[in-house]
Tab-separated table of C-alpha atoms and ligand atoms in Angstrom:
chain	number	residue	atom	x	y	z
A	1	MET	CA	-36.814	55.570	-120.375
A	2	THR	CA	-39.322	57.816	-118.663
A	3	ALA	CA	-40.165	61.042	-120.379
A	4	VAL	CA	-39.692	64.121	-118.256
A	5	ALA	CA	-42.438	66.649	-118.751
A	6	PRO	CA	-41.092	70.096	-119.668
A	7	LYS	CA	-41.432	72.606	-116.857
A	8	VAL	CA	-44.044	75.110	-117.865
A	9	GLU	CA	-44.492	78.299	-115.846
A	10	LYS	CA	-48.174	78.114	-115.099
A	11	GLU	CA	-50.044	81.400	-114.964
A	12	GLU	CA	-51.494	81.612	-111.455
A	13	GLU	CA	-55.255	81.445	-111.653
A	14	GLN	CA	-57.071	84.475	-110.286
A	15	VAL	CA	-60.054	83.986	-108.020
A	16	VAL	CA	-62.553	86.822	-107.534
A	17	ASN	CA	-65.803	86.154	-105.743
A	18	PRO	CA	-67.595	87.724	-102.761
A	19	TRP	CA	-65.509	85.674	-100.315
A	20	GLU	CA	-62.075	85.419	-101.935
A	21	VAL	CA	-59.879	87.688	-104.023
A	22	SER	CA	-56.481	86.390	-105.067
A	23	ALA	CA	-54.237	86.601	-108.105
A	24	GLY	CA	-50.657	85.966	-109.143
A	25	LYS	CA	-47.737	88.379	-108.711
A	26	GLY	CA	-48.884	90.546	-111.627
A	27	GLY	CA	-51.995	91.578	-109.658
A	28	ILE	CA	-55.630	91.200	-110.574
A	29	GLY	CA	-56.325	91.145	-114.325
A	30	TYR	CA	-59.281	93.530	-114.462
A	31	ASP	CA	-59.665	93.303	-118.237
A	32	LYS	CA	-59.908	89.562	-117.931
A	33	LEU	CA	-62.554	89.938	-115.208
A	34	VAL	CA	-64.712	92.211	-117.351
A	35	ASP	CA	-64.677	89.590	-120.102
A	36	GLN	CA	-65.195	86.683	-117.720
A	37	PHE	CA	-68.079	88.335	-115.847
A	38	GLY	CA	-69.589	89.882	-118.986
A	39	CYS	CA	-69.862	93.449	-117.633
A	40	GLN	CA	-69.078	96.599	-119.618
A	41	ARG	CA	-66.075	98.947	-119.390
A	42	LEU	CA	-66.824	102.415	-118.018
A	43	ASP	CA	-65.596	104.641	-120.848
A	44	ALA	CA	-64.665	108.323	-121.059
A	45	ALA	CA	-67.912	109.200	-122.877
A	46	THR	CA	-70.005	107.848	-119.972
A	47	ILE	CA	-67.902	109.734	-117.440
A	48	ASP	CA	-68.330	112.979	-119.444
A	49	ARG	CA	-72.043	112.303	-119.510
A	50	VAL	CA	-72.194	111.966	-115.712
A	51	ALA	CA	-70.384	115.301	-115.383
A	52	ARG	CA	-72.746	116.983	-117.865
A	53	LEU	CA	-75.940	115.601	-116.310
A	54	THR	CA	-74.967	116.406	-112.726
A	55	GLY	CA	-73.173	119.707	-113.395
A	56	ARG	CA	-70.297	118.478	-111.218
A	57	PRO	CA	-66.744	117.431	-112.018
A	58	PRO	CA	-66.437	113.648	-112.096
A	59	HIS	CA	-65.371	112.074	-108.814
A	60	ARG	CA	-61.651	111.186	-108.672
A	61	PHE	CA	-62.644	107.487	-108.639
A	62	LEU	CA	-64.121	108.083	-112.107
A	63	ARG	CA	-61.356	110.388	-113.384
A	64	ARG	CA	-58.752	107.787	-112.451
A	65	GLY	CA	-60.553	104.721	-113.744
A	66	LEU	CA	-60.994	103.244	-110.245
A	67	PHE	CA	-64.674	102.639	-110.920
A	68	PHE	CA	-63.904	100.933	-114.202
A	69	ALA	CA	-66.825	98.662	-115.068
A	70	HIS	CA	-70.613	98.771	-115.107
A	71	ARG	CA	-73.813	97.070	-116.116
A	72	ASP	CA	-76.390	99.209	-117.911
A	73	PHE	CA	-75.290	102.424	-116.185
A	74	ASN	CA	-76.171	104.206	-119.439
A	75	GLU	CA	-79.805	103.140	-119.085
A	76	ILE	CA	-79.938	104.887	-115.702
A	77	LEU	CA	-78.406	108.003	-117.254
A	78	ASP	CA	-80.902	107.866	-120.173
A	79	LEU	CA	-83.805	107.836	-117.712
A	80	TYR	CA	-82.299	110.562	-115.583
A	81	GLU	CA	-81.850	112.709	-118.679
A	82	LYS	CA	-85.583	112.336	-119.314
A	83	GLY	CA	-86.313	113.573	-115.777
A	84	GLU	CA	-86.874	110.189	-114.128
A	85	LYS	CA	-85.300	109.218	-110.810
A	86	PHE	CA	-83.741	105.967	-109.634
A	87	TYR	CA	-82.484	104.735	-106.264
A	88	LEU	CA	-79.110	103.567	-105.006
A	89	TYR	CA	-78.424	100.331	-103.166
A	90	THR	CA	-75.203	99.263	-101.495
A	91	GLY	CA	-74.160	97.245	-98.448
A	92	ARG	CA	-71.695	95.836	-95.989
A	93	GLY	CA	-71.152	92.412	-94.423
A	94	PRO	CA	-70.133	93.301	-90.851
A	95	SER	CA	-67.160	91.006	-90.232
A	96	SER	CA	-64.949	93.390	-88.217
A	97	GLU	CA	-65.281	96.042	-85.499
A	98	SER	CA	-64.933	98.877	-88.014
A	99	LEU	CA	-64.530	99.538	-91.737
A	100	HIS	CA	-61.131	99.500	-93.412
A	101	LEU	CA	-60.024	101.965	-96.068
A	102	GLY	CA	-61.115	99.648	-98.898
A	103	HIS	CA	-64.700	99.636	-97.614
A	104	LEU	CA	-64.739	103.426	-97.742
A	105	VAL	CA	-64.358	103.304	-101.538
A	106	PRO	CA	-67.937	102.237	-102.450
A	107	PHE	CA	-69.450	104.267	-99.605
A	108	MET	CA	-67.630	107.467	-100.624
A	109	PHE	CA	-68.667	106.903	-104.220
A	110	THR	CA	-72.267	106.239	-103.192
A	111	LYS	CA	-72.312	109.512	-101.261
A	112	TYR	CA	-71.059	111.352	-104.328
A	113	LEU	CA	-73.787	109.723	-106.456
A	114	GLN	CA	-76.487	110.515	-103.882
A	115	ASP	CA	-75.405	114.169	-103.697
A	116	ALA	CA	-74.991	114.515	-107.457
A	117	PHE	CA	-78.275	112.849	-108.500
A	118	LYS	CA	-80.270	113.609	-105.312
A	119	VAL	CA	-81.741	110.135	-105.045
A	120	PRO	CA	-82.804	107.764	-102.251
A	121	LEU	CA	-80.399	105.131	-100.975
A	122	VAL	CA	-80.848	101.790	-99.235
A	123	ILE	CA	-77.956	100.194	-97.335
A	124	GLN	CA	-78.058	96.528	-96.404
A	125	LEU	CA	-76.043	95.159	-93.475
A	126	THR	CA	-75.776	91.426	-94.095
A	127	ASP	CA	-75.221	90.385	-90.470
A	128	ASP	CA	-76.802	87.023	-91.401
A	129	GLU	CA	-74.188	86.520	-94.152
A	130	LYS	CA	-71.347	87.020	-91.692
A	131	PHE	CA	-73.010	84.704	-89.153
A	132	LEU	CA	-73.140	82.066	-91.906
A	133	TRP	CA	-69.609	82.522	-93.247
A	134	LYS	CA	-67.619	83.475	-90.153
A	135	ASN	CA	-67.480	81.828	-86.792
A	136	LEU	CA	-69.713	84.441	-85.116
A	137	THR	CA	-72.745	84.210	-82.868
A	138	VAL	CA	-75.982	85.908	-83.909
A	139	ASN	CA	-75.517	88.512	-81.173
A	140	GLU	CA	-71.942	89.247	-82.168
A	141	SER	CA	-72.934	89.669	-85.839
A	142	LYS	CA	-75.689	92.073	-84.798
A	143	ARG	CA	-73.290	94.026	-82.592
A	144	LEU	CA	-70.761	94.369	-85.418
A	145	ALA	CA	-73.566	95.549	-87.696
A	146	ARG	CA	-74.393	98.346	-85.235
A	147	GLU	CA	-70.727	99.340	-84.937
A	148	ASN	CA	-70.248	99.312	-88.716
A	149	ALA	CA	-73.436	101.347	-89.146
A	150	LYS	CA	-71.740	104.205	-87.259
A	151	ASP	CA	-68.828	104.193	-89.734
A	152	ILE	CA	-71.285	104.177	-92.622
A	153	ILE	CA	-73.348	107.059	-91.210
A	154	ALA	CA	-70.081	108.984	-90.732
A	155	CYS	CA	-69.671	108.941	-94.529
A	156	GLY	CA	-72.308	111.686	-94.536
A	157	PHE	CA	-75.357	110.348	-96.400
A	158	ASP	CA	-78.498	112.450	-96.655
A	159	VAL	CA	-80.462	111.210	-93.612
A	160	GLU	CA	-83.791	112.176	-95.180
A	161	LYS	CA	-83.082	109.999	-98.217
A	162	THR	CA	-81.283	107.013	-96.686
A	163	PHE	CA	-82.607	103.774	-95.220
A	164	MET	CA	-80.150	101.364	-93.579
A	165	PHE	CA	-81.224	97.988	-92.247
A	166	SER	CA	-79.742	94.769	-90.903
A	167	ASP	CA	-81.047	91.486	-92.295
A	168	PHE	CA	-81.649	89.950	-88.861
A	169	ASN	CA	-83.899	92.874	-87.959
A	170	PHE	CA	-85.610	93.563	-91.258
A	171	VAL	CA	-86.128	90.423	-93.361
A	172	GLY	CA	-89.831	89.594	-93.579
A	173	GLY	CA	-92.975	90.803	-95.309
A	174	ALA	CA	-92.601	92.005	-98.899
A	175	PHE	CA	-88.800	91.596	-98.707
A	176	TYR	CA	-89.180	87.917	-97.822
A	177	GLU	CA	-91.833	87.405	-100.501
A	178	ASN	CA	-89.325	88.649	-103.089
A	179	MET	CA	-86.603	86.401	-101.662
A	180	VAL	CA	-88.821	83.368	-102.125
A	181	LYS	CA	-89.744	84.424	-105.673
A	182	VAL	CA	-86.051	84.798	-106.566
A	183	ALA	CA	-85.093	81.500	-104.926
A	184	ARG	CA	-87.698	79.593	-106.967
A	185	CYS	CA	-85.990	80.779	-110.191
A	186	VAL	CA	-82.457	79.657	-109.245
A	187	THR	CA	-81.554	75.980	-109.416
A	188	TYR	CA	-78.869	74.334	-107.313
A	189	ASN	CA	-76.760	73.880	-110.468
A	190	LYS	CA	-77.071	77.544	-111.311
A	191	VAL	CA	-76.002	78.764	-107.877
A	192	VAL	CA	-73.041	76.369	-107.875
A	193	GLY	CA	-72.062	77.656	-111.335
A	194	ILE	CA	-72.156	81.295	-110.211
A	195	PHE	CA	-70.725	81.072	-106.693
A	196	GLY	CA	-68.745	77.825	-106.721
A	197	PHE	CA	-70.470	76.275	-103.669
A	198	SER	CA	-69.404	72.720	-102.874
A	199	GLN	CA	-71.295	69.662	-101.642
A	200	GLU	CA	-69.874	70.326	-98.167
A	201	ASP	CA	-71.307	73.845	-97.888
A	202	HIS	CA	-74.297	74.052	-95.573
A	203	ILE	CA	-77.687	74.715	-97.080
A	204	ARG	CA	-78.104	78.224	-95.690
A	205	LYS	CA	-75.020	79.409	-97.604
A	206	ILE	CA	-76.482	78.026	-100.788
A	207	SER	CA	-79.788	79.764	-100.143
A	208	PHE	CA	-78.276	83.094	-99.059
A	209	PRO	CA	-77.899	84.896	-102.440
A	210	PRO	CA	-81.599	85.936	-102.719
A	211	VAL	CA	-81.155	87.951	-99.490
A	212	GLN	CA	-78.589	90.180	-101.195
A	213	ALA	CA	-80.540	90.168	-104.457
A	214	VAL	CA	-83.884	91.603	-103.407
A	215	PRO	CA	-82.918	95.077	-102.169
A	216	SER	CA	-82.446	95.652	-105.935
A	217	PHE	CA	-86.249	95.628	-106.236
A	218	PRO	CA	-88.260	98.604	-104.948
A	219	SER	CA	-91.174	96.287	-104.104
A	220	SER	CA	-89.024	94.920	-101.241
A	221	PHE	CA	-89.479	98.299	-99.502
A	222	PRO	CA	-93.191	99.187	-99.601
A	223	HIS	CA	-92.656	101.808	-96.869
A	224	LEU	CA	-90.270	103.660	-99.220
A	225	PHE	CA	-91.377	102.910	-102.755
A	226	SER	CA	-95.078	102.082	-102.708
A	227	GLY	CA	-96.542	102.584	-106.210
A	228	MET	CA	-93.010	102.814	-107.710
A	229	GLU	CA	-92.421	99.114	-108.377
A	230	GLN	CA	-90.610	99.777	-111.662
A	231	LEU	CA	-88.172	102.348	-110.214
A	232	ARG	CA	-84.673	101.507	-111.434
A	233	CYS	CA	-81.860	100.666	-109.026
A	234	LEU	CA	-78.130	101.457	-109.289
A	235	ILE	CA	-75.642	99.486	-107.181
A	236	PRO	CA	-72.153	100.875	-106.485
A	237	CYS	CA	-69.736	98.168	-105.223
A	238	ALA	CA	-66.368	96.587	-105.902
A	239	ILE	CA	-66.328	93.915	-108.599
A	240	ASP	CA	-66.244	91.064	-106.024
A	241	GLN	CA	-70.016	91.499	-105.506
A	242	ASP	CA	-70.804	91.040	-109.216
A	243	PRO	CA	-71.849	87.353	-108.917
A	244	TYR	CA	-74.810	88.285	-106.669
A	245	PHE	CA	-76.099	90.756	-109.186
A	246	ARG	CA	-75.464	88.587	-112.242
A	247	MET	CA	-77.882	86.179	-110.624
A	248	THR	CA	-80.282	89.011	-109.715
A	249	ARG	CA	-80.298	90.404	-113.261
A	250	ASP	CA	-80.931	86.964	-114.679
A	251	VAL	CA	-83.976	86.428	-112.452
A	252	ALA	CA	-85.459	89.968	-112.456
A	253	PRO	CA	-87.511	89.845	-115.687
A	254	ARG	CA	-88.865	86.409	-114.764
A	255	ILE	CA	-90.530	87.851	-111.655
A	256	GLY	CA	-91.705	91.068	-113.312
A	257	CYS	CA	-88.912	93.265	-111.915
A	258	GLN	CA	-86.392	95.629	-113.491
A	259	LYS	CA	-82.780	94.503	-113.693
A	260	PRO	CA	-80.526	96.538	-111.368
A	261	SER	CA	-77.633	98.489	-112.912
A	262	LEU	CA	-74.154	98.506	-111.411
A	263	THR	CA	-70.991	100.590	-111.220
A	264	GLU	CA	-68.033	98.466	-110.175
A	265	SER	CA	-64.650	99.416	-108.737
A	266	ARG	CA	-61.203	97.948	-108.656
A	267	PHE	CA	-59.944	96.814	-105.264
A	268	PHE	CA	-58.088	99.000	-102.834
A	269	PRO	CA	-55.064	96.718	-102.517
A	270	ALA	CA	-53.704	94.973	-99.445
A	271	LEU	CA	-50.690	96.652	-97.826
A	272	GLN	CA	-48.646	93.768	-99.210
A	273	GLY	CA	-49.528	94.469	-102.836
A	274	GLU	CA	-52.002	94.095	-105.647
A	275	SER	CA	-52.280	90.329	-105.718
A	276	THR	CA	-55.157	90.666	-103.275
A	277	LYS	CA	-57.561	93.234	-101.854
A	278	MET	CA	-57.415	94.946	-98.500
A	279	SER	CA	-59.530	92.551	-96.478
A	280	ALA	CA	-60.978	92.282	-92.986
A	281	SER	CA	-60.199	88.535	-93.127
A	282	ASP	CA	-56.486	89.389	-93.030
A	283	PRO	CA	-55.915	92.129	-90.431
A	284	ASN	CA	-52.270	92.553	-91.574
A	285	SER	CA	-53.504	93.603	-94.993
A	286	ALA	CA	-55.644	96.430	-93.677
A	287	ILE	CA	-55.740	99.930	-92.226
A	288	TYR	CA	-58.935	100.583	-90.273
A	289	VAL	CA	-60.794	103.865	-90.014
A	290	THR	CA	-60.420	103.598	-86.226
A	291	ASP	CA	-56.597	103.267	-86.323
A	292	SER	CA	-54.661	106.102	-84.684
A	293	GLU	CA	-52.372	108.423	-86.647
A	294	GLU	CA	-49.378	106.681	-85.103
A	295	GLU	CA	-50.668	103.224	-86.090
A	296	ILE	CA	-51.402	104.332	-89.642
A	297	LYS	CA	-47.944	105.805	-90.152
A	298	LYS	CA	-46.322	102.715	-88.647
A	299	GLN	CA	-48.355	100.380	-90.894
A	300	VAL	CA	-47.507	102.391	-94.000
A	301	ASN	CA	-43.799	102.639	-93.170
A	302	LYS	CA	-43.426	99.030	-92.155
A	303	TYR	CA	-45.750	97.079	-94.431
A	304	ALA	CA	-46.788	99.039	-97.542
A	305	PHE	CA	-45.053	97.246	-100.405
A	306	SER	CA	-42.642	99.617	-102.084
A	307	GLY	CA	-41.689	99.845	-105.746
A	308	GLY	CA	-38.736	102.026	-104.727
A	309	GLN	CA	-35.144	100.785	-104.935
A	310	ASP	CA	-33.246	99.248	-102.018
A	311	SER	CA	-30.866	102.155	-101.488
A	312	ALA	CA	-31.118	105.935	-101.920
A	313	GLU	CA	-28.342	105.790	-104.547
A	314	LEU	CA	-30.131	103.182	-106.634
A	315	GLN	CA	-33.434	105.009	-106.244
A	316	ARG	CA	-31.866	108.229	-107.567
A	317	GLU	CA	-30.370	106.295	-110.464
A	318	LEU	CA	-33.294	104.036	-111.451
A	319	GLY	CA	-36.429	105.545	-109.910
A	320	ALA	CA	-39.353	103.583	-108.487
A	321	ASN	CA	-41.519	100.990	-110.205
A	322	LEU	CA	-44.919	102.677	-109.893
A	323	GLU	CA	-46.731	99.636	-111.287
A	324	VAL	CA	-46.242	97.730	-108.039
A	325	ASP	CA	-45.848	100.525	-105.502
A	326	VAL	CA	-48.606	100.392	-102.858
A	327	PRO	CA	-48.157	103.966	-101.479
A	328	VAL	CA	-48.695	105.406	-104.966
A	329	LYS	CA	-51.732	103.197	-105.464
A	330	TYR	CA	-53.204	104.387	-102.157
A	331	LEU	CA	-52.552	108.030	-103.090
A	332	ASN	CA	-54.329	107.354	-106.374
A	333	PHE	CA	-57.464	106.511	-104.365
A	334	PHE	CA	-57.316	109.194	-101.696
A	335	LEU	CA	-55.238	112.209	-102.784
A	336	GLU	CA	-57.783	114.578	-104.303
A	337	ASP	CA	-55.519	116.946	-106.245
A	338	ASP	CA	-54.598	115.601	-109.698
A	339	ASP	CA	-51.582	117.898	-110.100
A	340	ASP	CA	-50.111	116.928	-106.732
A	341	LEU	CA	-50.557	113.267	-107.610
A	342	GLU	CA	-48.862	113.665	-110.990
A	343	GLN	CA	-45.935	115.515	-109.393
A	344	ILE	CA	-45.418	112.773	-106.833
A	345	LYS	CA	-45.616	110.057	-109.479
A	346	LYS	CA	-43.158	111.870	-111.724
A	347	GLY	CA	-40.669	112.650	-108.948
A	348	TYR	CA	-40.829	109.130	-107.548
A	349	GLY	CA	-40.641	107.451	-110.953
A	350	ASP	CA	-37.655	109.645	-111.944
A	351	GLY	CA	-35.826	108.907	-108.713
A	352	ASN	CA	-35.953	112.448	-107.320
A	353	LEU	CA	-38.282	111.404	-104.510
A	354	LEU	CA	-37.270	108.663	-102.101
A	355	THR	CA	-39.590	105.969	-100.752
A	356	GLY	CA	-39.529	107.410	-97.217
A	357	LYS	CA	-40.807	110.759	-98.462
A	358	VAL	CA	-43.664	109.195	-100.442
A	359	LYS	CA	-44.655	107.051	-97.467
A	360	ASN	CA	-44.645	110.152	-95.250
A	361	LEU	CA	-46.907	111.976	-97.710
A	362	LEU	CA	-49.260	109.019	-97.759
A	363	GLY	CA	-49.221	108.793	-93.958
A	364	ASP	CA	-50.323	112.452	-93.812
A	365	VAL	CA	-53.117	111.982	-96.376
A	366	LEU	CA	-54.508	108.884	-94.638
A	367	SER	CA	-54.223	110.358	-91.146
A	368	GLU	CA	-56.160	113.422	-92.280
A	369	LEU	CA	-58.853	111.216	-93.867
A	370	VAL	CA	-59.180	109.068	-90.746
A	371	LYS	CA	-59.251	112.128	-88.444
A	372	ARG	CA	-62.129	113.588	-90.441
A	373	HIS	CA	-63.907	110.241	-90.296
A	374	THR	CA	-63.356	109.951	-86.517
A	375	ARG	CA	-64.825	113.421	-85.951
A	376	ALA	CA	-67.898	112.536	-88.020
A	377	ARG	CA	-68.256	109.160	-86.253
A	378	ALA	CA	-68.176	110.860	-82.861
A	379	GLN	CA	-71.310	112.810	-83.865
A	380	VAL	CA	-73.247	109.580	-84.478
A	381	THR	CA	-75.587	109.066	-81.539
A	382	GLY	CA	-76.522	105.407	-81.945
A	383	ASP	CA	-80.256	106.228	-81.781
A	384	GLY	CA	-82.701	104.826	-84.310
B	1	LIG	P1	-68.131	93.638	-97.724
B	1	LIG	O1	-68.469	93.965	-96.323
B	1	LIG	O2	-67.139	92.573	-97.995
B	1	LIG	O3	-67.656	94.942	-98.437
B	1	LIG	C1	-68.420	96.140	-98.381
B	1	LIG	C2	-68.229	96.896	-99.681
B	1	LIG	O4	-66.859	97.224	-99.857
B	1	LIG	C3	-66.363	96.671	-101.069
B	1	LIG	N1	-64.978	96.278	-100.781
B	1	LIG	C4	-63.924	96.898	-101.326
B	1	LIG	N2	-63.854	97.887	-102.231
B	1	LIG	C5	-62.625	98.288	-102.634
B	1	LIG	N3	-61.485	97.729	-102.149
B	1	LIG	C6	-61.501	96.734	-101.222
B	1	LIG	N4	-60.370	96.225	-100.739
B	1	LIG	C7	-62.779	96.266	-100.776
B	1	LIG	N5	-63.191	95.305	-99.918
B	1	LIG	C8	-64.533	95.333	-99.928
B	1	LIG	C9	-67.294	95.540	-101.417
B	1	LIG	O5	-67.327	95.282	-102.808
B	1	LIG	C10	-68.622	96.099	-100.926
B	1	LIG	O6	-69.173	96.976	-101.893
B	1	LIG	N6	-72.059	90.867	-99.170
B	1	LIG	C11	-71.566	92.237	-99.036
B	1	LIG	C12	-72.547	93.190	-98.369
B	1	LIG	C13	-73.616	93.701	-99.295
B	1	LIG	C14	-73.416	94.508	-100.447
B	1	LIG	C15	-74.725	94.718	-101.011
B	1	LIG	C16	-72.283	95.105	-101.024
B	1	LIG	C17	-74.965	93.437	-99.199
B	1	LIG	N7	-75.628	94.054	-100.215
B	1	LIG	C18	-74.882	95.512	-102.134
B	1	LIG	C19	-72.469	95.889	-102.168
B	1	LIG	C20	-73.754	96.075	-102.724
B	1	LIG	C21	-70.254	92.230	-98.275
B	1	LIG	O7	-69.978	91.354	-97.490
B	1	LIG	O8	-69.486	93.344	-98.521
């Protein structure tokens, strides 16, 4: 007799790295990620401290726990409290014509941090990364970088305090010296352990991580930070970028540099739901900042996964499941007013609001956001 193995419902494994984000039906387990990656949770005391030090109300991404994790953010705040400055570093891998709404999250947060702390910012466009990972030519990657730069400038950074560069144009000199120093400290085994590269991956993928690591060090930018080699760096990003900076923090003291600090966000979900992020690799998952009002409303109405019930009667009786509802999750990111948000959540959860109404509200909020962005983008000249 052959034994039949009992059927066990296997928990779907979640994958979060710079190139892939996927999880089971329950969505991404952020608590699990914090433990797995070894970062810290961003607690209420730290958020209060940011508000106190900057004299500004905390950004809605902080109030609502959307930036939820960090690495040594408190050390940056300690220094700032003593009157010392730091600089910000963030970036974009230009893989599409324009940014999608998920990409706006770290850039909006970075703008808030730059305004609140009045600090310099460097922005890296990893056109080389996208050449290596996507099927793009060098020229196409560079063109996308220029297009994406316009969307980034439209976020409104302080031009006097911001330096944006593309790797293809900028890597060399002190930046390259730091890349080589980092690379010498990271073995093949280590990089495979952190990023999961396989034997079939080409060698330039395996040697890419130092390129994203070294903007964390002020000595990579002598034209900006000469004589300030120990200036601390704070990196706002979503948690998918954490592996790069785990590696960077591991290497930093070995080459006489300060470890960068990080603030890390949850993902703005795909239209289809929280089991993955909004991603340029899957155009159906995304709303772009260049989409028209009509397109945005159509996308929301047609594709945004709803936690509402199938019929108006059932919705009135049972209310919506807010845990899985994409429109409510999007409003959580982009509707500024806390009271309005609470009212919508309550009405929708109780069954007084129908799905169509909530989707219409979201369509209005996103259209307004994208219109503002389009106006700002139209002012960008393309010089420089
Ligand atoms: P990229 O182009 O994939 O993403 C740019 C930034 O957007 C974040 N992000 C998201 N945030 C919230 N919800 C989403 N659905 C979502 N999708 C992407 C990313 O975490 C990132 O912060 N290798 C990088 C470019 C880079 C970089 C950096 C990013 C170079 N240096 C320093 C952050 C910090 C990349 O391809 O990002």
